[in-house]
Coordinates of C-alpha atoms and ligand atoms in Angstrom, one line a residue:
X1 CA 0.2 0.3 0.0
X2 CA 1.5 2.7 -0.9
X3 CA 2.5 6.2 1.6
X4 CA -0.8 8.3 0.3
X5 CA -3.2 5.5 0.2
X6 CA -2.7 5.6 3.7
X7 CA -3.2 10.0 4.4
X8 CA -6.2 9.7 2.6
X9 CA -9.2 10.6 4.1
X10 CA -10.7 6.6 3.8
X11 CA -7.6 5.2 4.0
X12 CA -7.9 2.4 6.9
X13 CA -5.7 2.8 10.0
X14 CA -2.1 1.1 9.5
X15 CA -1.9 -1.2 12.5
X16 CA 1.0 -3.2 12.5
X17 CA 2.0 -6.3 14.7
X18 CA 5.2 -7.8 15.5
X19 CA 4.5 -10.6 12.4
X20 CA 1.8 -9.3 10.1
X21 CA 0.1 -6.3 8.9
X22 CA -3.3 -6.0 10.3
X23 CA -5.4 -2.7 8.5
X24 CA -8.1 -1.0 10.6
X25 CA -10.6 0.6 9.2
X26 CA -12.3 2.9 11.7
X27 CA -15.4 1.5 12.4
X28 CA -17.9 3.5 12.0
X29 CA -16.7 4.7 8.4
X30 CA -16.8 1.3 7.4
X31 CA -20.6 1.7 4.5
X32 CA -22.0 -1.4 4.1
X33 CA -22.2 -1.0 0.5
X34 CA -18.5 0.1 0.3
X35 CA -18.8 2.5 -2.7
X36 CA -15.8 1.4 -5.3
X37 CA -13.4 4.8 -4.0
X38 CA -13.6 3.2 -0.5
X39 CA -11.2 0.2 0.7
X40 CA -13.5 -3.3 0.8
X41 CA -13.7 -4.3 4.2
X42 CA -16.3 -6.8 5.1
X43 CA -19.6 -5.7 6.9
X44 CA -19.5 -8.3 9.2
X45 CA -16.4 -8.0 11.2
X46 CA -17.6 -6.8 14.3
X47 CA -16.4 -4.2 17.0
X48 CA -15.6 -7.4 19.0
X49 CA -13.3 -9.0 15.8
X50 CA -11.3 -5.9 15.3
X51 CA -10.6 -5.4 18.8
X52 CA -9.6 -8.9 19.4
X53 CA -7.1 -8.6 16.4
X54 CA -5.4 -5.5 18.0
X55 CA -5.1 -7.0 21.6
X56 CA -2.7 -9.3 20.4
X57 CA -0.3 -6.4 19.2
X58 CA 2.8 -6.4 20.7
X59 CA 3.4 -2.9 19.3
X60 CA 3.0 -1.7 22.4
X61 CA 4.7 -1.5 25.3
X62 CA 4.4 -1.6 29.3
X63 CA 4.2 2.5 30.0
X64 CA 5.5 2.6 34.0
X65 CA 5.2 6.7 33.1
X66 CA 3.4 8.3 36.7
X67 CA 1.3 10.4 34.2
X68 CA 0.5 10.8 31.4
X69 CA 0.6 7.4 31.5
X70 CA -0.9 4.1 30.0
X71 CA -4.8 3.6 29.4
X72 CA -7.1 0.6 29.1
X73 CA -6.3 -0.3 25.3
X74 CA -9.8 -1.8 24.6
X75 CA -10.6 1.8 25.2
X76 CA -8.0 3.4 22.9
X77 CA -9.0 0.7 20.6
X78 CA -12.5 1.4 20.5
X79 CA -11.5 5.5 20.7
X80 CA -9.9 4.6 17.5
X81 CA -12.7 2.6 16.2
X82 CA -14.9 6.2 17.0
X83 CA -12.4 9.2 15.8
X84 CA -13.6 9.5 12.6
X85 CA -17.1 9.3 12.8
X86 CA -18.2 9.3 16.4
X87 CA -22.1 6.8 15.7
X88 CA -22.4 7.9 12.3
X89 CA -23.0 11.7 13.4
X90 CA -20.0 12.4 10.4
X91 CA -17.5 13.7 12.4
X92 CA -15.0 13.4 15.1
X93 CA -15.8 14.2 18.7
X94 CA -13.1 16.9 18.2
X95 CA -15.3 18.4 15.4
X96 CA -18.2 18.8 17.4
X97 CA -20.1 21.7 18.9
X98 CA -19.6 21.2 22.7
X99 CA -23.3 22.6 22.8
X100 CA -24.5 20.2 20.6
X101 CA -26.7 17.4 21.8
X102 CA -23.9 14.8 20.4
X103 CA -21.4 16.2 22.9
X104 CA -23.8 17.2 25.3
X105 CA -25.1 13.4 25.8
X106 CA -21.1 12.5 26.3
X107 CA -20.8 14.6 29.1
X108 CA -24.4 13.7 30.6
X109 CA -23.2 9.9 30.1
X110 CA -19.1 10.7 31.4
X111 CA -21.2 12.5 34.4
X112 CA -23.4 9.5 35.3
X113 CA -21.3 6.8 35.1
X114 CA -18.8 8.5 37.1
X115 CA -21.8 9.7 39.4
X116 CA -22.1 5.8 39.7
X117 CA -18.6 4.6 39.9
X118 CA -17.8 6.8 43.2
X119 CA -21.8 6.9 44.3
X120 CA -21.3 10.5 44.5
X121 CA -24.6 12.0 45.9
X122 CA -26.7 14.5 44.0
X123 CA -25.5 17.2 46.2
X124 CA -22.3 17.0 44.9
X125 CA -21.8 18.9 42.0
X126 CA -18.7 16.8 39.3
X127 CA -17.3 19.4 37.3
X128 CA -15.1 18.4 34.3
X129 CA -12.6 21.6 33.9
X130 CA -9.1 22.8 32.6
X131 CA -5.9 23.4 33.7
X132 CA -4.9 20.5 35.5
X133 CA -4.4 19.7 38.9
X134 CA -2.1 22.9 39.6
X135 CA -4.4 25.3 38.9
X136 CA -6.8 23.8 41.4
X137 CA -4.2 24.9 44.0
X138 CA -4.8 27.9 43.7
X139 CA -9.0 27.4 42.7
X140 CA -9.3 25.2 46.1
X141 CA -8.8 28.9 49.2
X142 CA -10.2 30.6 46.6
X143 CA -13.8 29.1 46.4
X144 CA -13.6 27.6 50.4
X145 CA -11.9 31.0 51.7
X146 CA -11.7 34.6 52.5
X147 CA -8.3 36.2 52.6
X148 CA -7.7 35.9 56.2
X149 CA -9.6 32.5 56.7
X150 CA -6.8 30.1 58.5
X151 CA -6.5 26.3 56.7
X152 CA -5.0 23.5 57.6
X153 CA -2.7 21.7 54.9
X154 CA -1.4 17.7 55.9
X155 CA 2.1 17.8 54.1
X156 CA 2.9 14.0 52.7
X157 CA 5.4 14.7 49.9
X158 CA 6.0 17.6 47.0
X159 CA 2.3 17.7 45.5
X160 CA 0.9 18.5 49.0
X161 CA 3.5 21.2 49.6
X162 CA 3.2 22.8 45.9
X163 CA -1.1 23.2 47.2
X164 CA 0.2 24.5 50.3
X165 CA 2.6 27.1 49.1
X166 CA -0.3 28.9 46.2
X167 CA -2.6 28.6 48.9
X168 CA -0.7 31.0 51.0
X169 CA -1.3 33.8 47.8
X170 CA -5.0 33.4 48.9
X171 CA -6.0 32.8 52.8
X172 CA -3.6 31.4 55.9
X173 CA -2.4 28.1 55.3
X174 CA -0.5 26.0 57.8
X175 CA 1.2 23.1 57.6
X176 CA -0.3 20.9 60.8
X177 CA 2.1 17.8 59.7
X178 CA 5.4 17.4 56.9
X179 CA 7.0 14.3 56.8
X180 CA 9.6 16.3 54.3
X181 CA 12.4 16.1 56.6
X182 CA 11.9 12.0 57.0
X183 CA 11.5 12.2 52.5
X184 CA 7.9 11.6 52.8
X185 CA 8.1 7.8 53.9
X186 CA 4.8 7.7 56.2
X187 CA 1.8 9.3 56.9
X188 CA 1.1 10.4 60.4
X189 CA -1.2 8.8 63.4
X190 CA -4.3 11.9 62.9
X191 CA -4.5 11.0 67.3
X192 CA -1.8 13.7 67.0
X193 CA -2.6 16.2 64.6
X194 CA -2.6 19.4 65.9
X195 CA -5.5 20.5 63.7
X196 CA -6.8 24.4 63.5
X197 CA -10.2 24.5 65.4
X198 CA -10.7 27.6 63.1
X199 CA -9.9 25.9 60.2
X200 CA -11.8 26.0 57.1
X201 CA -11.2 22.8 55.1
X202 CA -7.3 20.5 56.2
X203 CA -5.9 19.4 52.7
X204 CA -4.5 16.5 51.7
X205 CA -2.9 14.7 49.1
X206 CA -4.3 11.1 48.9
X207 CA -1.9 9.4 47.0
X208 CA 1.7 11.0 47.0
X209 CA 2.5 10.5 43.3
X210 CA 6.5 11.0 43.7
X211 CA 7.2 9.7 46.8
X212 CA 4.5 6.6 46.9
X213 CA 2.8 7.5 50.2
X214 CA -1.3 6.4 50.3
X215 CA -3.9 8.4 52.9
X216 CA -5.8 4.3 54.1
X217 CA -8.0 6.3 55.1
X218 CA -8.8 10.2 56.0
X219 CA -8.3 12.6 59.0
X220 CA -11.4 14.2 59.8
X221 CA -11.3 18.5 59.9
X222 CA -11.3 19.8 64.0
X223 CA -13.8 22.0 63.1
X224 CA -17.2 21.6 63.0
X225 CA -17.7 23.9 60.0
X226 CA -14.9 22.6 58.6
X227 CA -14.3 20.6 55.4
X228 CA -12.0 17.9 53.9
X229 CA -10.1 18.6 50.7
X230 CA -8.1 15.5 48.3
X231 CA -6.1 16.1 45.7
X232 CA -6.8 12.4 44.4
X233 CA -5.0 12.9 40.6
X234 CA -2.6 9.4 41.6
X235 CA -5.2 7.5 42.9
X236 CA -8.9 9.0 41.7
X237 CA -10.9 5.5 40.5
X238 CA -8.2 3.3 41.8
X239 CA -10.8 2.2 45.0
X240 CA -13.9 3.2 46.4
X241 CA -14.4 6.0 48.1
X242 CA -16.9 7.6 50.3
X243 CA -17.3 10.8 48.7
X244 CA -19.5 12.2 52.0
X245 CA -15.7 12.4 54.2
X246 CA -14.7 14.9 51.7
X247 CA -16.3 19.1 50.5
X248 CA -13.9 19.0 48.1
X249 CA -11.9 16.2 46.1
X250 CA -9.3 17.2 43.2
X251 CA -7.8 14.8 39.9
X252 CA -6.7 15.8 37.1
X253 CA -7.2 13.2 34.3
X254 CA -4.0 12.1 33.4
X255 CA -3.1 9.3 35.3
X256 CA -5.6 6.4 35.7
X257 CA -9.1 8.1 34.1
X258 CA -8.3 9.6 30.9
X259 CA -5.5 12.3 28.8
X260 CA -3.6 15.1 30.4
X261 CA -5.9 18.4 30.0
X262 CA -9.2 17.5 32.1
X263 CA -9.2 17.9 36.1
X264 CA -12.2 16.6 37.8
X265 CA -13.9 18.2 41.2
X266 CA -16.2 17.0 42.8
X267 CA -17.8 19.6 45.4
X268 CA -20.1 19.8 48.1
X269 CA -22.6 22.4 46.7
X270 CA -23.1 23.8 49.9
X271 CA -19.6 25.2 49.7
X272 CA -20.2 26.7 46.3
X273 CA -21.2 30.7 45.6
X274 CA -18.9 32.6 48.6
X275 CA -15.2 32.8 46.1
X276 CA -13.7 35.7 46.9
X277 CA -13.8 38.7 44.6
X278 CA -10.4 38.3 43.2
X279 CA -11.2 35.2 41.6
X280 CA -11.1 34.4 37.9
X281 CA -13.9 33.1 36.3
X282 CA -12.4 30.2 34.5
X283 CA -11.3 29.5 38.7
X284 CA -15.0 29.4 40.2
X285 CA -16.5 26.5 40.8
X286 CA -19.7 28.0 41.0
X287 CA -20.0 29.4 37.9
X288 CA -18.7 25.7 36.2
X289 CA -21.4 23.9 38.3
X290 CA -24.3 26.5 36.7
X291 CA -23.2 25.4 33.3
X292 CA -23.0 22.2 33.9
X293 CA -19.3 22.5 33.1
X294 CA -19.9 23.9 29.6
X295 CA -19.8 28.0 30.6
X296 CA -16.7 27.7 28.4
X297 CA -15.5 25.7 25.7
X298 CA -14.4 22.5 27.7
X299 CA -11.5 19.9 27.0
X300 CA -14.1 17.9 24.9
X301 CA -11.9 15.0 23.3
X302 CA -10.7 14.8 26.9
X303 CA -14.0 14.0 28.5
X304 CA -14.9 11.9 25.6
X305 CA -11.7 9.8 26.7
X306 CA -12.8 9.8 30.2
X307 CA -15.9 8.6 29.6
X308 CA -15.2 6.1 27.5
X309 CA -13.1 5.0 30.6
X310 CA -15.8 5.2 33.1
X311 CA -17.6 2.8 30.9
X312 CA -14.8 0.4 30.7
X313 CA -14.6 0.7 35.1
X314 CA -17.9 -0.1 35.3
X315 CA -18.1 -3.0 33.3
X316 CA -15.4 -4.4 35.0
X317 CA -17.1 -4.9 38.1
X318 CA -16.7 -1.2 39.7
X319 CA -14.1 0.3 41.6
X320 CA -14.1 -2.8 44.0
X321 CA -13.2 -5.3 41.4
X322 CA -10.9 -2.5 39.8
X323 CA -9.1 -2.5 43.7
X324 CA -8.1 -5.6 44.1
X325 CA -6.7 -6.4 40.9
X326 CA -4.7 -2.7 41.8
X327 CA -4.1 -4.9 45.3
X328 CA -2.8 -8.2 43.4
X329 CA -0.9 -6.1 41.5
X330 CA 1.0 -3.7 43.8
X331 CA 1.2 -7.0 46.5
X332 CA 3.4 -9.1 43.6
X333 CA 5.6 -6.1 43.3
X334 CA 6.6 -4.6 46.5
X335 CA 6.8 -8.9 47.3
X336 CA 9.4 -8.8 44.6
X337 CA 11.1 -5.2 46.7
X338 CA 10.7 -6.9 49.8
X339 CA 11.9 -10.9 49.2
X340 CA 15.4 -9.0 47.9
X341 CA 17.1 -9.0 50.6
X342 CA 17.7 -5.8 50.0
X343 CA 18.6 -5.8 46.4
X344 CA 15.5 -3.5 45.9
X345 CA 14.5 -1.6 48.7
X346 CA 11.7 0.6 48.9
X347 CA 11.2 3.4 51.6
X348 CA 7.1 3.7 51.8
X349 CA 6.1 2.8 55.7
X350 CA 4.2 -0.8 55.1
X351 CA 1.0 0.7 56.0
X352 CA 0.6 3.4 53.6
X353 CA 2.3 1.9 50.5
X354 CA 0.2 3.1 47.2
X355 CA -0.9 0.5 45.1
X356 CA -0.7 3.1 42.4
X357 CA 3.1 4.4 42.6
X358 CA 6.3 2.0 43.9
X359 CA 9.5 3.5 44.3
X360 CA 12.8 1.1 45.0
X361 CA 15.8 2.4 45.2
X362 CA 18.7 -0.3 43.6
X363 CA 21.1 -1.4 46.7
X364 CA 23.8 -1.1 44.0
X365 CA 22.6 2.4 42.7
X366 CA 25.4 2.8 40.2
X367 CA 23.5 -0.4 38.3
X368 CA 20.2 1.9 37.9
X369 CA 21.4 3.0 34.1
X370 CA 21.6 -0.3 33.1
X371 CA 18.3 -2.2 34.8
X372 CA 16.4 0.4 33.2
X373 CA 18.1 -0.3 29.9
X374 CA 17.9 -3.7 29.9
X375 CA 14.0 -3.2 30.7
X376 CA 13.6 -1.0 27.9
X377 CA 14.7 -4.3 25.6
X378 CA 12.3 -5.3 26.7
X379 CA 9.7 -2.9 26.5
X380 CA 8.9 -1.8 29.8
X381 CA 9.5 1.8 30.3
X382 CA 9.3 5.0 32.0
X383 CA 10.3 3.2 34.7
X384 CA 13.1 5.9 36.4
X385 CA 12.2 7.7 39.8
X386 CA 11.1 11.3 39.7
X387 CA 14.3 14.0 39.5
X388 CA 13.5 14.7 42.7
X389 CA 14.2 11.7 43.9
X390 CA 16.0 8.8 42.3
X391 CA 16.1 5.5 42.0
X392 CA 13.0 3.9 40.1
X393 CA 9.4 4.3 40.1
X394 CA 7.1 1.6 38.5
X395 CA 3.2 3.8 38.3
X396 CA 1.0 1.0 38.2
X397 CA -2.5 2.5 37.9
X398 CA -5.5 0.8 36.8
X399 CA -5.0 0.2 33.3
X400 CA -1.7 -1.7 33.8
X401 CA -2.6 -5.2 32.9
X402 CA -1.4 -7.5 35.4
X403 CA 0.7 -9.0 32.1
X404 CA 2.6 -5.6 33.1
X405 CA 3.9 -6.6 36.8
X406 CA 4.7 -9.5 35.7
X407 CA 7.3 -9.1 33.3
X408 CA 8.8 -5.9 35.5
X409 CA 8.5 -8.6 38.6
X410 CA 10.5 -12.2 36.3
X411 CA 12.6 -9.2 35.0
X412 CA 13.3 -8.0 38.7
X413 CA 14.6 -11.5 39.6
X414 CA 16.8 -12.0 36.9
X415 CA 18.2 -8.6 36.7
X416 CA 19.3 -9.6 40.4
X417 CA 20.3 -12.8 40.0
X418 CA 23.0 -11.3 37.3
X419 CA 24.4 -8.4 39.5
X420 CA 23.6 -9.7 43.0
Ligands
PMP1 N1 -1.2 16.2 42.2 C1 -0.8 15.3 42.2 C2 -0.7 14.4 43.0 C3 -0.4 15.0 40.8 O1 0.8 13.7 40.4 C4 0.4 16.4 39.8 C5 0.9 15.6 38.3 N2 1.8 15.2 38.5 C6 0.0 17.1 39.8 C7 -1.1 17.2 41.1 C8 0.2 18.0 39.2 O2 -1.1 18.0 38.0 P1 -1.0 18.5 36.6 O3 0.3 18.0 36.2 O4 -2.3 18.1 36.3 O5 -1.2 20.2 37.1

């Protein structure tokens, strides 16, 4: 097939496997009466047939990146099949008006599916925003308190620290505990926390992506009118969460639920409407809530992708099932580290080790570059730890298959045998 014909609008998408080339045409574009101009593909091929052909593809690596991160293969394939012509609309989701009925159906379904996944009560608004979780570091204080108000930050890693520093511009935050001096390896006991009885909110980062520290339960603010706020960017939808324990949850999508460009905020409705005067329109939760996330042009394609992920998580049986899979994957990896007799080491306290981000170091740190190079040869990529901590980090979000973790563990054992 000539390269030019592959670029033609009606051309099939080309999927290369290790042995063979499989030609895939966006399914919804395949006319049942193939015209002379169109490439002849049998109409009897169902989406399922095509997906199973592709799921044998050897072209994809196991991507252990912290985010943007691996997405479920079947979701990518579904998006591929709908990319060119969404549900017979004659256009891609990228080309649709955000106010048209098609996109409305997409965003409404995404919200409804997320609501059922997390059991989000009616008195909470679900917002699909832009600007990443970093923007929420400012939006949270701007929306939830007046300039002089006190708020508490419990800092278990560098994301919580960044959130605190941003809040200083808009209110009066206090770090009530920080794990910085110990290099962020634990969550403190809640009993001893010096919570401010007047704090408007208590902020935590539910899963610190860089250090791999995850809250397994949650502190309660001392102020009866205060609320718990959580950055759940890197463990969002990885397990069931009782939303009612929180006044506000926010999460960048690009780890567990979609591409970068979407940030989801779940906020109790009674907290809306008190934004500081200086709050930019784009950071005012009430404006977005009143307009069902359609005040301005939202990140439409990203929201569509999140919707496909939510649908997939529901099909898997919901977050209880997803959590079981995540526990199994993380268990295998942490066991391999702990049983390596010190060859590999995870510094995080066992009780709060993240199911999503597994940092580990090599006793012989001079072998790290080789570890990464050899892993990459085996199609396991992005295992390098964050630049601020070094070592390794395997991010094993929902979409990382068990096979990826098993392969990594086998590789680690092999590498140890060669270098012990
Ligand atoms: N919070 C956490 C826990 C994160 O992991 C990240 C991104 N790695 C952020 C906040 C910042 O997110 P964004 O890049 O979407 O602004």
